[in-house]
Amino acid sequence: MALFGLFNKLGKNNGEMSFFGHIDALRGHLFRSAIVVVLIAVVLFCFPEFLFDKILFGPMDENFPTYRAFCKLGHFLNLGEDLCFGKATFHLQSIGLSDQFTSQMWIAFIGGLILGSPYVLWEVWRFIKPALKEKERKASTFFIASASLLFIIGTCFSYFIIAPLMINFLGNYKVSERILNNFTMDSYISTVTTLTLCTGLIFELPILVYFLTRFGLISPEFMRKYRKHAVIVILIVAGVITPSPDVTSQLLVAFPLYFLYEASIFVSYFVVKKKAKLENN
């Protein structure tokens, strides 16, 4: 129903374009989005050494920026070498004939999707733009920029903070010295990509709260009331994401998530205030 409503609005603003005309227009936007994602993926596919050795396997290098930063932080806090880690004691192996080729294609596609996400959102905005009023167009432009920025920040946060901590802990964890840690490449890739994409989506929380508040499903009062519960959930999530017993690493994950929650309260308050202002006018 929402799709038909959108097409109805588009029809009023673009003459008498038929339903199939809108479908054809939408297909054009989706096709251009797919072309951009595929082109970026093709470029990334042509540089496997950079894509894998520098980017994907970067957190396995003890000289990774995150490990150096943690080590400096440990020295600054007079903790000695307690926060100096990052040396991988495990190895990756490929056990399938086509695993490396398909993994290269998959990682190139994920990279194309992440880097091309701003353009994809822009094409979506171009499709719905004719159905929007002038104020709605300005708001939607801000929405696209914010959603793109939050997603990129979330993926970077996962890549530089969460993924290295998880890889360092799980990769070097042993229940017995008799056991060698030799993991499949697919297992490593699945962990890193899933974690990165999920964190990018989690960072879209303010955007989600914006729409839920507009629909009247939540309010800033509701979010303030359950702030303590949210803190507990955030600490649990941080503990799951960073299974290391080190409190410092868990707090480094928990603080940004808590900041997102507080920012979401502000967003909800802004939406409610704006709705009240429009009703009074």
CSV table of C-alpha atoms in Angstrom, one decimal, residues 82 119 181 271:
chain,number,residue,atom,x,y,z
A,82,ASP,CA,49.2,-5.1,29.3
A,119,TYR,CA,25.4,6.7,-4.5
A,181,ASN,CA,44.6,-22.9,15.7
A,271,VAL,CA,11.1,15.2,15.9
